[in-house]
JSON list of C-alpha atoms in Angstrom, two decimals:
[
{"chain": "A", "resi": 17, "resn": "MET", "atom": "CA", "xyz": [14.38, 10.95, 16.16]},
{"chain": "A", "resi": 18, "resn": "ASP", "atom": "CA", "xyz": [12.97, 8.58, 13.57]},
{"chain": "A", "resi": 19, "resn": "PHE", "atom": "CA", "xyz": [13.60, 4.86, 13.66]},
{"chain": "A", "resi": 20, "resn": "LYS", "atom": "CA", "xyz": [13.80, 2.38, 10.79]},
{"chain": "A", "resi": 21, "resn": "VAL", "atom": "CA", "xyz": [10.95, -0.10, 10.41]},
{"chain": "A", "resi": 22, "resn": "PHE", "atom": "CA", "xyz": [11.56, -3.34, 8.55]},
{"chain": "A", "resi": 23, "resn": "LEU", "atom": "CA", "xyz": [8.88, -5.86, 7.63]},
{"chain": "A", "resi": 24, "resn": "SER", "atom": "CA", "xyz": [10.03, -9.46, 7.55]},
{"chain": "A", "resi": 25, "resn": "ASP", "atom": "CA", "xyz": [9.24, -11.73, 4.64]},
{"chain": "A", "resi": 26, "resn": "GLU", "atom": "CA", "xyz": [6.94, -13.64, 6.98]},
{"chain": "A", "resi": 27, "resn": "ALA", "atom": "CA", "xyz": [5.05, -10.45, 7.92]},
{"chain": "A", "resi": 28, "resn": "LEU", "atom": "CA", "xyz": [4.62, -9.50, 4.26]},
{"chain": "A", "resi": 29, "resn": "SER", "atom": "CA", "xyz": [3.41, -13.01, 3.46]},
{"chain": "A", "resi": 30, "resn": "ASP", "atom": "CA", "xyz": [0.89, -12.83, 6.30]},
{"chain": "A", "resi": 31, "resn": "LEU", "atom": "CA", "xyz": [-0.31, -9.45, 5.04]},
{"chain": "A", "resi": 32, "resn": "GLU", "atom": "CA", "xyz": [-0.77, -10.83, 1.53]},
{"chain": "A", "resi": 33, "resn": "ARG", "atom": "CA", "xyz": [-2.78, -13.77, 2.90]},
{"chain": "A", "resi": 34, "resn": "VAL", "atom": "CA", "xyz": [-5.04, -11.46, 4.92]},
{"chain": "A", "resi": 35, "resn": "VAL", "atom": "CA", "xyz": [-5.72, -9.26, 1.92]},
{"chain": "A", "resi": 36, "resn": "ALA", "atom": "CA", "xyz": [-6.24, -12.27, -0.37]},
{"chain": "A", "resi": 37, "resn": "TYR", "atom": "CA", "xyz": [-8.72, -13.77, 2.11]},
{"chain": "A", "resi": 38, "resn": "ILE", "atom": "CA", "xyz": [-10.84, -10.60, 2.24]},
{"chain": "A", "resi": 39, "resn": "ALA", "atom": "CA", "xyz": [-10.55, -9.62, -1.43]},
{"chain": "A", "resi": 40, "resn": "PRO", "atom": "CA", "xyz": [-13.02, -12.13, -2.97]},
{"chain": "A", "resi": 41, "resn": "HIS", "atom": "CA", "xyz": [-15.74, -10.86, -0.63]},
{"chain": "A", "resi": 42, "resn": "ASN", "atom": "CA", "xyz": [-14.92, -7.15, -0.72]},
{"chain": "A", "resi": 43, "resn": "PRO", "atom": "CA", "xyz": [-11.90, -5.96, -2.74]},
{"chain": "A", "resi": 44, "resn": "ALA", "atom": "CA", "xyz": [-12.16, -2.38, -1.52]},
{"chain": "A", "resi": 45, "resn": "ALA", "atom": "CA", "xyz": [-12.21, -3.47, 2.11]},
{"chain": "A", "resi": 46, "resn": "ALA", "atom": "CA", "xyz": [-9.23, -5.75, 1.49]},
{"chain": "A", "resi": 47, "resn": "GLU", "atom": "CA", "xyz": [-7.24, -2.85, 0.09]},
{"chain": "A", "resi": 48, "resn": "ARG", "atom": "CA", "xyz": [-8.23, -0.59, 2.99]},
{"chain": "A", "resi": 49, "resn": "MET", "atom": "CA", "xyz": [-7.26, -3.28, 5.52]},
{"chain": "A", "resi": 50, "resn": "GLY", "atom": "CA", "xyz": [-3.89, -3.86, 3.85]},
{"chain": "A", "resi": 51, "resn": "ASN", "atom": "CA", "xyz": [-3.15, -0.15, 3.77]},
{"chain": "A", "resi": 52, "resn": "TRP", "atom": "CA", "xyz": [-4.28, 0.31, 7.37]},
{"chain": "A", "resi": 53, "resn": "LEU", "atom": "CA", "xyz": [-1.99, -2.51, 8.55]},
{"chain": "A", "resi": 54, "resn": "LEU", "atom": "CA", "xyz": [0.98, -1.11, 6.62]},
{"chain": "A", "resi": 55, "resn": "ASP", "atom": "CA", "xyz": [0.32, 2.41, 7.93]},
{"chain": "A", "resi": 56, "resn": "ALA", "atom": "CA", "xyz": [0.15, 1.08, 11.49]},
{"chain": "A", "resi": 57, "resn": "ALA", "atom": "CA", "xyz": [3.41, -0.83, 11.10]},
{"chain": "A", "resi": 58, "resn": "PHE", "atom": "CA", "xyz": [5.30, 2.03, 9.50]},
{"chain": "A", "resi": 59, "resn": "SER", "atom": "CA", "xyz": [3.99, 4.55, 12.04]},
{"chain": "A", "resi": 60, "resn": "LEU", "atom": "CA", "xyz": [6.36, 2.87, 14.48]},
{"chain": "A", "resi": 61, "resn": "HIS", "atom": "CA", "xyz": [9.19, 4.88, 12.92]},
{"chain": "A", "resi": 62, "resn": "THR", "atom": "CA", "xyz": [7.91, 7.97, 14.74]},
{"chain": "A", "resi": 63, "resn": "PHE", "atom": "CA", "xyz": [6.16, 6.21, 17.66]},
{"chain": "A", "resi": 64, "resn": "PRO", "atom": "CA", "xyz": [8.50, 3.30, 18.50]},
{"chain": "A", "resi": 65, "resn": "GLU", "atom": "CA", "xyz": [7.21, 2.91, 22.07]},
{"chain": "A", "resi": 66, "resn": "ARG", "atom": "CA", "xyz": [3.65, 2.23, 20.89]},
{"chain": "A", "resi": 67, "resn": "GLY", "atom": "CA", "xyz": [2.50, -1.32, 21.43]},
{"chain": "A", "resi": 68, "resn": "ARG", "atom": "CA", "xyz": [4.33, -3.95, 23.40]},
{"chain": "A", "resi": 69, "resn": "ALA", "atom": "CA", "xyz": [7.74, -5.58, 23.23]},
{"chain": "A", "resi": 70, "resn": "VAL", "atom": "CA", "xyz": [7.87, -8.96, 21.55]},
{"chain": "A", "resi": 71, "resn": "PRO", "atom": "CA", "xyz": [9.23, -11.36, 24.20]},
{"chain": "A", "resi": 72, "resn": "GLU", "atom": "CA", "xyz": [11.23, -13.57, 21.82]},
{"chain": "A", "resi": 73, "resn": "PHE", "atom": "CA", "xyz": [13.49, -10.68, 20.78]}
]
């Protein structure tokens, strides 16, 4: 059973800031990091038990 994964506006903003921070030094690495983070987040749709529960939710 697949689950839906949603990224909050705050998470997307954080991702953009991470990529923007790395990009001036190494644009290719910034793109790889951004893609890796997105892939990890969206992989939760098939592996929802991976990681830990966020206590505030």
